[in-house]
GROMACS .gro file of C-alpha atoms in nm:
model
  473
    1LEU     CA    1  10.402  12.279  10.791
    2LEU     CA    2  10.082  12.489  10.843
    3GLY     CA    3   9.956  12.443  10.487
    4THR     CA    4  10.025  12.086  10.527
    5THR     CA    5   9.822  12.051  10.864
    6TRP     CA    6   9.538  12.268  10.698
    7TYR     CA    7   9.528  12.022  10.399
    8TYR     CA    8   9.483  11.713  10.586
    9LEU     CA    9   9.242  11.822  10.837
   10SER     CA   10   9.032  12.045  10.597
   11ILE     CA   11   8.909  11.786  10.364
   12SER     CA   12   8.547  11.742  10.298
   13SER     CA   13   8.357  11.639  10.585
   14GLY     CA   14   8.088  11.439  10.410
   15GLY     CA   15   8.045  11.103  10.565
   16ILE     CA   16   8.139  10.762  10.418
   17GLY     CA   17   8.154  10.422  10.525
   18ALA     CA   18   8.494  10.311  10.698
   19GLY     CA   19   8.694  10.061  10.525
   20ASN     CA   20   8.823   9.771  10.750
   21GLY     CA   21   9.095   9.558  10.626
   22ALA     CA   22   9.255   9.436  10.948
   23SER     CA   23   9.430   9.085  10.924
   24GLY     CA   24   9.416   8.819  11.157
   25GLY     CA   25   9.742   8.605  11.116
   26ALA     CA   26   9.586   8.285  11.019
   27LYS     CA   27   9.800   8.062  10.773
   28GLY     CA   28   9.547   7.895  10.530
   29THR     CA   29   9.639   7.597  10.332
   30THR     CA   30   9.306   7.554  10.102
   31ALA     CA   31   9.110   7.768   9.854
   32SER     CA   32   8.905   7.711   9.545
   33ASN     CA   33   9.017   7.789   9.210
   34GLY     CA   34   8.731   8.025   9.155
   35ALA     CA   35   8.853   8.230   9.487
   36ALA     CA   36   9.207   8.234   9.344
   37ASN     CA   37   9.101   8.345   8.997
   38ASP     CA   38   8.860   8.619   9.158
   39ARG     CA   39   9.155   8.732   9.371
   40ARG     CA   40   9.407   8.744   9.078
   41SER     CA   41   9.178   8.954   8.868
   42SER     CA   42   9.118   9.202   9.134
   43VAL     CA   43   9.441   9.405   9.036
   44LYS     CA   44   9.393   9.616   8.754
   45GLU     CA   45   9.614   9.510   8.444
   46LEU     CA   46   9.867   9.800   8.412
   47ASP     CA   47   9.904  10.048   8.106
   48ARG     CA   48  10.258   9.968   8.027
   49SER     CA   49  10.284  10.309   7.846
   50LYS     CA   50  10.197  10.456   8.189
   51TYR     CA   51  10.386  10.227   8.396
   52PRO     CA   52  10.701  10.080   8.180
   53GLY     CA   53  10.858   9.991   8.507
   54GLY     CA   54  10.576   9.776   8.613
   55HIS     CA   55  10.500   9.694   8.974
   56LEU     CA   56  10.720   9.779   9.285
   57ALA     CA   57  10.641   9.673   9.638
   58ILE     CA   58  10.780   9.893   9.910
   59TYR     CA   59  10.799   9.689  10.257
   60TYR     CA   60  10.901   9.868  10.587
   61GLY     CA   61  11.010   9.779  10.917
   62SER     CA   62  10.984  10.081  11.154
   63GLN     CA   63  10.966  10.157  11.530
   64THR     CA   64  10.906  10.525  11.532
   65GLY     CA   65  10.770  10.597  11.183
   66THR     CA   66  11.105  10.713  10.989
   67ALA     CA   67  11.131  10.411  10.761
   68GLN     CA   68  10.753  10.409  10.693
   69MET     CA   69  10.801  10.783  10.604
   70PHE     CA   70  11.083  10.684  10.360
   71ALA     CA   71  10.883  10.414  10.205
   72ARG     CA   72  10.593  10.643  10.124
   73GLN     CA   73  10.839  10.893  10.004
   74ILE     CA   74  10.976  10.636   9.732
   75ALA     CA   75  10.596  10.548   9.661
   76SER     CA   76  10.518  10.910   9.588
   77GLU     CA   77  10.811  10.926   9.339
   78SER     CA   78  10.728  10.598   9.195
   79GLU     CA   79  10.464  10.705   8.938
   80SER     CA   80  10.654  10.975   8.785
   81ARG     CA   81  10.934  10.735   8.724
   82GLY     CA   82  10.697  10.476   8.549
   83PHE     CA   83  10.625  10.244   8.861
   84LYS     CA   84  10.316  10.146   9.016
   85ALA     CA   85  10.393  10.145   9.374
   86ARG     CA   86  10.223   9.968   9.696
   87VAL     CA   87  10.350  10.020  10.047
   88VAL     CA   88  10.332   9.715  10.283
   89ASP     CA   89  10.397   9.686  10.661
   90LEU     CA   90  10.615   9.389  10.726
   91GLN     CA   91  10.359   9.276  10.970
   92ASP     CA   92  10.106   9.252  10.716
   93VAL     CA   93  10.339   8.999  10.524
   94VAL     CA   94  10.334   8.744  10.814
   95ASP     CA   95   9.977   8.822  10.902
   96ASN     CA   96   9.868   8.722  10.528
   97ASP     CA   97   9.490   8.586  10.604
   98ASP     CA   98   9.436   8.516  10.242
   99ALA     CA   99   9.432   8.138  10.254
  100GLY     CA  100   9.402   8.107   9.887
  101ALA     CA  101   9.700   8.313   9.824
  102VAL     CA  102   9.909   8.116  10.077
  103SER     CA  103   9.782   7.775   9.950
  104ASP     CA  104   9.868   7.890   9.586
  105ALA     CA  105  10.204   8.013   9.682
  106ALA     CA  106  10.291   7.665   9.850
  107GLU     CA  107  10.194   7.461   9.551
  108GLU     CA  108  10.271   7.703   9.255
  109GLU     CA  109  10.266   7.484   8.954
  110GLY     CA  110  10.574   7.524   8.714
  111PHE     CA  111  10.793   7.724   8.961
  112PHE     CA  112  10.984   7.435   9.147
  113GLY     CA  113  11.203   7.221   8.946
  114THR     CA  114  11.235   6.851   8.962
  115ASP     CA  115  11.543   6.880   9.155
  116GLU     CA  116  11.397   7.074   9.428
  117LYS     CA  117  11.151   6.965   9.712
  118GLY     CA  118  10.799   6.987   9.632
  119GLY     CA  119  10.595   7.262   9.775
  120LEU     CA  120  10.675   7.513  10.041
  121ASP     CA  121  10.632   7.507  10.427
  122ASP     CA  122  10.400   7.742  10.600
  123ASP     CA  123  10.662   8.024  10.642
  124ALA     CA  124  10.798   8.023  10.301
  125ALA     CA  125  10.420   7.995  10.157
  126VAL     CA  126  10.318   8.302  10.355
  127ILE     CA  127  10.624   8.496  10.274
  128ARG     CA  128  10.600   8.417   9.917
  129ALA     CA  129  10.234   8.489   9.914
  130THR     CA  130  10.305   8.862   9.930
  131VAL     CA  131  10.654   8.913   9.831
  132ALA     CA  132  10.606   8.727   9.506
  133ASP     CA  133  10.236   8.769   9.475
  134PRO     CA  134  10.136   8.668   9.097
  135ARG     CA  135   9.932   8.967   9.071
  136TYR     CA  136  10.198   9.212   9.102
  137ARG     CA  137  10.467   9.038   8.883
  138ASP     CA  138  10.592   9.156   8.557
  139ALA     CA  139  10.740   8.942   8.278
  140ASP     CA  140  11.065   9.011   8.150
  141ASP     CA  141  10.949   9.110   7.819
  142GLY     CA  142  10.739   9.405   7.956
  143THR     CA  143  10.421   9.217   7.952
  144GLU     CA  144  10.191   9.160   8.235
  145GLY     CA  145  10.295   8.845   8.475
  146GLY     CA  146   9.940   8.792   8.563
  147GLY     CA  147   9.843   8.480   8.753
  148GLY     CA  148  10.008   8.218   8.544
  149GLY     CA  149  10.336   8.188   8.765
  150LYS     CA  150  10.541   8.387   8.508
  151GLY     CA  151  10.758   8.699   8.531
  152ARG     CA  152  10.955   8.862   8.841
  153SER     CA  153  10.849   9.064   9.146
  154LYS     CA  154  11.034   9.387   9.260
  155ALA     CA  155  11.076   9.476   9.613
  156VAL     CA  156  11.260   9.770   9.805
  157LEU     CA  157  11.270   9.702  10.179
  158LEU     CA  158  11.352   9.994  10.430
  159LEU     CA  159  11.447   9.842  10.776
  160ALA     CA  160  11.531  10.016  11.094
  161THR     CA  161  11.746   9.868  11.353
  162TYR     CA  162  11.587   9.869  11.712
  163GLY     CA  163  11.795   9.856  12.047
  164GLU     CA  164  12.090   9.637  12.010
  165GLY     CA  165  12.088   9.509  11.665
  166GLU     CA  166  11.725   9.395  11.685
  167PRO     CA  167  11.431   9.409  11.451
  168THR     CA  168  11.137   9.656  11.503
  169ASP     CA  169  10.821   9.536  11.669
  170ASN     CA  170  10.667   9.492  11.312
  171ALA     CA  171  10.944   9.329  11.160
  172GLN     CA  172  11.013   9.047  11.429
  173GLN     CA  173  10.803   8.774  11.280
  174PHE     CA  174  10.916   8.833  10.919
  175VAL     CA  175  11.309   8.825  11.048
  176GLU     CA  176  11.239   8.496  11.239
  177MET     CA  177  11.086   8.338  10.927
  178MET     CA  178  11.358   8.450  10.709
  179LYS     CA  179  11.614   8.323  10.956
  180GLY     CA  180  11.485   7.978  10.906
  181LYS     CA  181  11.443   8.007  10.506
  182SER     CA  182  11.801   8.160  10.468
  183GLY     CA  183  11.989   7.942  10.696
  184ILE     CA  184  12.126   8.236  10.872
  185SER     CA  185  12.067   8.156  11.256
  186ASN     CA  186  12.266   8.443  11.415
  187ILE     CA  187  12.146   8.766  11.284
  188TYR     CA  188  12.480   8.941  11.463
  189LYS     CA  189  12.718   8.717  11.255
  190LEU     CA  190  12.525   8.684  10.939
  191GLU     CA  191  12.669   8.343  10.890
  192LYS     CA  192  12.457   8.050  10.746
  193ALA     CA  193  12.332   7.804  11.020
  194GLU     CA  194  12.518   7.500  10.857
  195GLU     CA  195  12.839   7.704  10.873
  196ALA     CA  196  12.782   7.731  11.246
  197VAL     CA  197  12.720   7.357  11.261
  198SER     CA  198  13.029   7.278  11.076
  199GLU     CA  199  13.222   7.498  11.318
  200GLY     CA  200  13.069   7.307  11.615
  201SER     CA  201  12.870   7.585  11.767
  202GLY     CA  202  12.709   7.444  12.093
  203ASP     CA  203  12.384   7.655  12.025
  204ALA     CA  204  12.347   7.600  11.659
  205PRO     CA  205  12.085   7.399  11.510
  206THR     CA  206  12.152   7.057  11.382
  207SER     CA  207  12.205   6.981  11.007
  208ALA     CA  208  11.898   6.805  10.985
  209SER     CA  209  11.695   7.092  11.132
  210VAL     CA  210  11.889   7.335  10.905
  211SER     CA  211  11.788   7.145  10.574
  212ALA     CA  212  11.426   7.108  10.695
  213LEU     CA  213  11.388   7.510  10.737
  214ARG     CA  214  11.620   7.635  10.456
  215HIS     CA  215  11.507   7.701  10.109
  216ALA     CA  216  11.755   7.864   9.896
  217SER     CA  217  11.540   7.940   9.596
  218PHE     CA  218  11.185   8.015   9.704
  219LEU     CA  219  11.240   8.386   9.630
  220LYS     CA  220  11.448   8.330   9.309
  221ASP     CA  221  11.194   8.541   9.092
  222VAL     CA  222  11.224   8.845   9.318
  223ASP     CA  223  11.449   9.147   9.273
  224TYR     CA  224  11.533   9.348   9.555
  225ALA     CA  225  11.714   9.651   9.716
  226VAL     CA  226  11.741   9.736  10.088
  227PHE     CA  227  11.805  10.050  10.271
  228GLY     CA  228  11.896  10.040  10.643
  229LEU     CA  229  11.837  10.279  10.906
  230GLY     CA  230  12.059  10.272  11.214
  231ASN     CA  231  12.289  10.457  11.444
  232LYS     CA  232  12.678  10.428  11.460
  233GLN     CA  233  12.663  10.493  11.837
  234TYR     CA  234  12.540  10.123  11.865
  235GLU     CA  235  12.757   9.807  11.823
  236HIS     CA  236  12.548   9.632  11.573
  237TYR     CA  237  12.513   9.919  11.316
  238ASN     CA  238  12.229   9.882  11.075
  239ASN     CA  239  12.213   9.512  11.176
  240MET     CA  240  11.854   9.440  11.036
  241GLY     CA  241  11.920   9.606  10.689
  242ARG     CA  242  12.239   9.388  10.654
  243PHE     CA  243  12.044   9.081  10.758
  244ALA     CA  244  11.765   9.139  10.516
  245ASP     CA  245  12.007   9.200  10.228
  246ALA     CA  246  12.208   8.871  10.302
  247ALA     CA  247  11.899   8.669  10.374
  248LEU     CA  248  11.712   8.767  10.058
  249GLU     CA  249  12.034   8.672   9.854
  250GLU     CA  250  12.049   8.335  10.027
  251CYS     CA  251  11.687   8.260   9.946
  252GLY     CA  252  11.753   8.312   9.567
  253ALA     CA  253  11.651   8.672   9.517
  254SER     CA  254  11.845   8.902   9.281
  255ARG     CA  255  12.011   9.229   9.448
  256ILE     CA  256  11.915   9.524   9.211
  257VAL     CA  257  12.172   9.767   9.384
  258PRO     CA  258  12.405   9.759   9.679
  259ILE     CA  259  12.242   9.805  10.011
  260GLY     CA  260  12.213  10.169  10.140
  261LEU     CA  261  12.310  10.245  10.506
  262GLY     CA  262  12.172  10.547  10.686
  263ASP     CA  263  12.332  10.676  11.035
  264ASP     CA  264  12.084  10.863  11.257
  265ASP     CA  265  12.401  10.969  11.432
  266ASP     CA  266  12.504  11.195  11.140
  267ASP     CA  267  12.240  11.256  10.841
  268LEU     CA  268  11.993  10.986  10.811
  269GLU     CA  269  11.760  11.177  10.593
  270GLY     CA  270  12.065  11.297  10.375
  271ASP     CA  271  12.205  10.936  10.340
  272PHE     CA  272  11.863  10.802  10.250
  273GLU     CA  273  11.810  11.103   9.970
  274THR     CA  274  12.172  11.008   9.835
  275TRP     CA  275  12.120  10.647   9.805
  276LYS     CA  276  11.757  10.685   9.669
  277ASP     CA  277  11.854  10.966   9.396
  278ASN     CA  278  12.210  10.857   9.317
  279VAL     CA  279  12.183  10.484   9.338
  280PHE     CA  280  11.843  10.333   9.368
  281TRP     CA  281  11.642  10.532   9.098
  282PRO     CA  282  11.905  10.550   8.844
  283ALA     CA  283  11.930  10.172   8.845
  284MET     CA  284  11.557  10.099   8.846
  285MET     CA  285  11.507  10.341   8.545
  286GLU     CA  286  11.786  10.189   8.341
  287ARG     CA  287  11.691   9.831   8.419
  288TYR     CA  288  11.322   9.847   8.411
  289ALA     CA  289  11.171  10.194   8.269
  290SER     CA  290  11.423  10.231   7.985
  291LYS     CA  291  11.132  10.266   7.729
  292GLY     CA  292  11.066  10.602   7.892
  293VAL     CA  293  10.751  10.749   8.095
  294ASP     CA  294  10.436  10.889   7.955
  295ALA     CA  295  10.439  11.265   8.044
  296SER     CA  296  10.055  11.273   8.086
  297ARG     CA  297  10.079  11.097   8.427
  298THR     CA  298  10.282  11.359   8.583
  299ALA     CA  299  10.141  11.621   8.817
  300ALA     CA  300   9.940  11.911   8.649
  301LYS     CA  301  10.144  12.202   8.549
  302GLU     CA  302  10.106  12.571   8.462
  303GLU     CA  303  10.325  12.802   8.283
  304ASP     CA  304  10.377  13.171   8.427
  305GLY     CA  305  10.437  13.353   8.095
  306ASN     CA  306  10.815  13.351   8.144
  307GLY     CA  307  10.869  12.994   8.035
  308THR     CA  308  10.861  12.867   8.409
  309THR     CA  309  10.659  12.575   8.477
  310THR     CA  310  10.532  12.527   8.834
  311THR     CA  311  10.360  12.201   8.969
  312MET     CA  312  10.001  12.306   9.103
  313GLU     CA  313   9.882  11.972   9.240
  314LEU     CA  314   9.903  11.881   9.593
  315PRO     CA  315  10.014  11.543   9.714
  316PRO     CA  316   9.699  11.293   9.712
  317CYS     CA  317   9.564  11.246  10.052
  318PRO     CA  318   9.490  10.883  10.168
  319TYR     CA  319   9.224  11.003  10.426
  320ARG     CA  320   8.910  11.180  10.457
  321VAL     CA  321   8.803  11.372  10.773
  322GLU     CA  322   8.442  11.337  10.901
  323TYR     CA  323   8.363  11.587  11.193
  324LEU     CA  324   8.139  11.439  11.460
  325LYS     CA  325   7.873  11.556  11.677
  326SER     CA  326   7.936  11.587  12.041
  327GLU     CA  327   8.060  11.249  12.165
  328GLU     CA  328   7.957  11.018  11.891
  329GLY     CA  329   8.199  10.769  11.745
  330LEU     CA  330   8.362  10.457  11.885
  331PRO     CA  331   8.728  10.461  11.978
  332SER     CA  332   8.928  10.342  11.693
  333ASP     CA  333   9.061   9.974  11.666
  334PRO     CA  334   9.411   9.944  11.801
  335ASP     CA  335   9.464   9.709  11.512
  336LEU     CA  336   9.397   9.983  11.256
  337VAL     CA  337   9.655  10.220  11.394
  338GLN     CA  338   9.973  10.198  11.206
  339THR     CA  339  10.259  10.024  11.379
  340SER     CA  340  10.473  10.322  11.453
  341SER     CA  341  10.175  10.504  11.630
  342LYS     CA  342  10.051  10.206  11.843
  343HIS     CA  343  10.251  10.357  12.155
  344TYR     CA  344   9.970  10.648  12.155
  345SER     CA  345   9.730  10.400  12.268
  346GLN     CA  346   9.959  10.243  12.511
  347SER     CA  347  10.087  10.555  12.708
  348TRP     CA  348   9.978  10.761  13.019
  349ASP     CA  349  10.032  11.110  13.140
  350CYS     CA  350  10.285  11.126  13.399
  351PRO     CA  351  10.411  11.446  13.549
  352VAL     CA  352  10.792  11.554  13.569
  353VAL     CA  353  10.832  11.607  13.955
  354ALA     CA  354  11.210  11.683  13.965
  355LYS     CA  355  11.482  11.788  13.722
  356ARG     CA  356  11.853  11.899  13.773
  357GLU     CA  357  12.156  11.946  13.566
  358LEU     CA  358  12.434  11.695  13.671
  359ARG     CA  359  12.731  11.869  13.498
  360ASP     CA  360  12.925  12.143  13.612
  361PRO     CA  361  12.842  12.479  13.469
  362SER     CA  362  13.189  12.509  13.319
  363ASP     CA  363  13.105  12.196  13.116
  364PRO     CA  364  12.965  12.277  12.764
  365GLY     CA  365  12.746  11.956  12.746
  366SER     CA  366  12.453  11.878  12.952
  367THR     CA  367  12.342  11.571  13.158
  368ILE     CA  368  11.992  11.607  13.306
  369HIS     CA  369  11.868  11.412  13.614
  370MET     CA  370  11.488  11.375  13.564
  371GLU     CA  371  11.222  11.208  13.784
  372ILE     CA  372  10.890  11.111  13.629
  373ASP     CA  373  10.599  11.023  13.879
  374ILE     CA  374  10.440  10.702  13.749
  375SER     CA  375  10.236  10.625  14.098
  376ASN     CA  376   9.896  10.714  13.954
  377HIS     CA  377   9.911  10.412  13.702
  378PRO     CA  378  10.060  10.128  13.927
  379ASP     CA  379   9.855   9.865  13.722
  380ALA     CA  380   9.974   9.983  13.394
  381MET     CA  381  10.303  10.098  13.426
  382GLY     CA  382  10.578   9.878  13.626
  383TYR     CA  383  10.930  10.003  13.628
  384GLU     CA  384  11.250   9.798  13.687
  385THR     CA  385  11.598   9.909  13.680
  386ALA     CA  386  11.716   9.956  13.324
  387ASP     CA  387  11.393   9.955  13.179
  388ASN     CA  388  11.321  10.194  12.865
  389LEU     CA  389  11.078  10.471  12.899
  390GLY     CA  390  10.933  10.627  12.596
  391ILE     CA  391  10.858  11.032  12.597
  392LEU     CA  392  10.556  11.137  12.417
  393PRO     CA  393  10.573  11.521  12.461
  394ARG     CA  394  10.286  11.769  12.409
  395ASN     CA  395  10.299  12.070  12.208
  396ASP     CA  396  10.279  12.405  12.406
  397ALA     CA  397   9.928  12.526  12.427
  398GLY     CA  398  10.002  12.856  12.299
  399ALA     CA  399  10.144  12.715  11.987
  400VAL     CA  400   9.858  12.482  11.953
  401GLU     CA  401   9.609  12.782  11.982
  402ALA     CA  402   9.830  12.980  11.747
  403VAL     CA  403   9.800  12.723  11.460
  404ALA     CA  404   9.425  12.671  11.518
  405VAL     CA  405   9.359  13.039  11.496
  406ALA     CA  406   9.584  13.084  11.169
  407LEU     CA  407   9.398  12.780  11.012
  408GLY     CA  408   9.033  12.856  11.136
  409TYR     CA  409   9.017  12.532  11.333
  410ASP     CA  410   8.766  12.482  11.627
  411LEU     CA  411   8.991  12.310  11.887
  412ASP     CA  412   8.699  12.137  12.058
  413ARG     CA  413   8.562  11.982  11.739
  414ARG     CA  414   8.576  11.594  11.717
  415PHE     CA  415   8.652  11.400  11.412
  416HIS     CA  416   8.782  11.062  11.282
  417LEU     CA  417   8.972  10.967  10.977
  418LEU     CA  418   8.817  10.739  10.686
  419PRO     CA  419   8.980  10.610  10.380
  420ASN     CA  420   8.972  10.845  10.081
  421PRO     CA  421   8.745  10.687   9.826
  422GLU     CA  422   8.929  10.870   9.552
  423ARG     CA  423   9.229  10.680   9.662
  424ASN     CA  424   9.092  10.343   9.758
  425ASP     CA  425   9.145  10.168   9.420
  426GLY     CA  426   9.314   9.844   9.571
  427ASP     CA  427   9.684   9.984   9.478
  428ASP     CA  428   9.700  10.280   9.693
  429PRO     CA  429  10.064  10.382   9.733
  430SER     CA  430   9.991  10.597  10.027
  431SER     CA  431   9.845  10.352  10.278
  432ALA     CA  432   9.994   9.982  10.384
  433PRO     CA  433   9.766   9.745  10.202
  434ALA     CA  434   9.659   9.408  10.348
  435ALA     CA  435   9.908   9.151  10.224
  436SER     CA  436   9.695   9.011   9.968
  437SER     CA  437   9.366   9.190   9.989
  438SER     CA  438   9.178   9.346   9.690
  439SER     CA  439   9.155   9.656   9.874
  440SER     CA  440   9.390   9.872  10.054
  441LYS     CA  441   9.403   9.834  10.442
  442HIS     CA  442   9.277  10.163  10.590
  443THR     CA  443   9.532  10.224  10.880
  444LEU     CA  444   9.533  10.532  11.099
  445PRO     CA  445   9.842  10.754  11.163
  446PHE     CA  446   9.708  10.815  11.507
  447PRO     CA  447   9.394  10.706  11.718
  448THR     CA  448   9.070  10.852  11.618
  449PRO     CA  449   8.821  10.991  11.711
  450CYS     CA  450   8.973  11.273  11.876
  451THR     CA  451   8.956  11.647  11.905
  452VAL     CA  452   9.134  11.881  11.692
  453ARG     CA  453   9.313  12.015  12.003
  454THR     CA  454   9.431  11.651  12.072
  455ALA     CA  455   9.551  11.592  11.729
  456LEU     CA  456   9.767  11.917  11.734
  457GLU     CA  457   9.873  11.896  12.082
  458ARG     CA  458   9.992  11.519  12.092
  459TYR     CA  459  10.023  11.402  11.725
  460CYS     CA  460  10.159  11.682  11.509
  461ASP     CA  461  10.508  11.815  11.518
  462LEU     CA  462  10.454  12.179  11.527
  463SER     CA  463  10.785  12.281  11.643
  464GLY     CA  464  11.055  12.082  11.444
  465PRO     CA  465  11.183  12.190  11.099
  466PRO     CA  466  11.024  12.032  10.811
  467ARG     CA  467  11.204  11.758  10.618
  468ARG     CA  468  11.387  11.813  10.312
  469SER     CA  469  11.179  11.582  10.104
  470ASP     CA  470  10.858  11.802  10.209
  471LEU     CA  471  11.029  12.124  10.113
  472LYS     CA  472  11.145  11.957   9.769
  473ARG     CA  473  10.780  11.935   9.684
   0.00000   0.00000   0.00000
């Protein structure tokens, strides 16, 4: 953990221009052919000897960052297995501001048969503009799909279930769009809307509204896999993963492997590792990368003289640190902070004024009554009975100082994060790209600029055990 912290904060401090790819959410409907051609040519053609599996898009719906971390883990393993990966926040799918891509998706020539309705509505076009982006399609024969409307797209979705079976904040709009397109109006029953109509459900949409919304084949050239993150303590266990798996199938997409379900009440990471290593990757390799992987693209290795080969490269870092003088540097744009970290910009320090154990000393369990004083922030924090309260603890000051001494940090030095130019090639698997942008969207893991002290105290886990995926590296 100390080595990882040092690695991310000790990168060269030379200044560079910050990349900004925030998307605006407009649903455009027109674009020139020239712009479309420029957009399509912005993605480099794959070397199929290096990437026999082709492109792989990894989408995540995450509230606290776990699904996002799992998405990046798959991305980090993709290249060694022959796939060119990109990681996409589901919010960026619906916020696609590339008017040309949306327009092209709505009227894609040669895709829709004569027995299907012509063109797509806005929701279907916006989803298809990213999930079935022609730039990232691979033809069945292993050649590039390109921009000609040929080939298939590959997608893996990692979706957390939040609260009582609900989508995470960054997946809400995507889920609403997919409800209409799939005909699944009730996410808790996973039945198609027309079935609810036939059963005489009072709150179900009419048959006319269902037929107007649903499109059973607009993702027919997409192959997909889904892993859900949930907790069996809740009634609607892994509801969002199950919904996405069913909805994609209803929209014509082809399932690659059975859905994987992770239980946070038991061993969520273990469930993910088992599904990823024993189900997902074997199927992906057999189906798409059976021709083998070029060994030259794996990490640099060194032999120690006893026949043992050791990996020598560190994982690539998507960020570059620039240290600042005094108070220079504007606050970060909240839109550039990753979805799972936005709560840091919407939180306030509140003291704990009372704490007492409610259980008898003879009871081996523990239930604590705690009182938190929010009176210093009356305008920002209102509380009603049964409201939720997020706890963002601070690391112990002694632990923070010990880490700083061990790694040679000046705790009062300020810095901000910029995109690493060596990774900003338009297909960076370690950062969430704009839905149809020619360059990766630079998103922040936490708000900057800030001091090293603030980063270590508030944003880094200095006391928890490292994850198995980190140790395996």
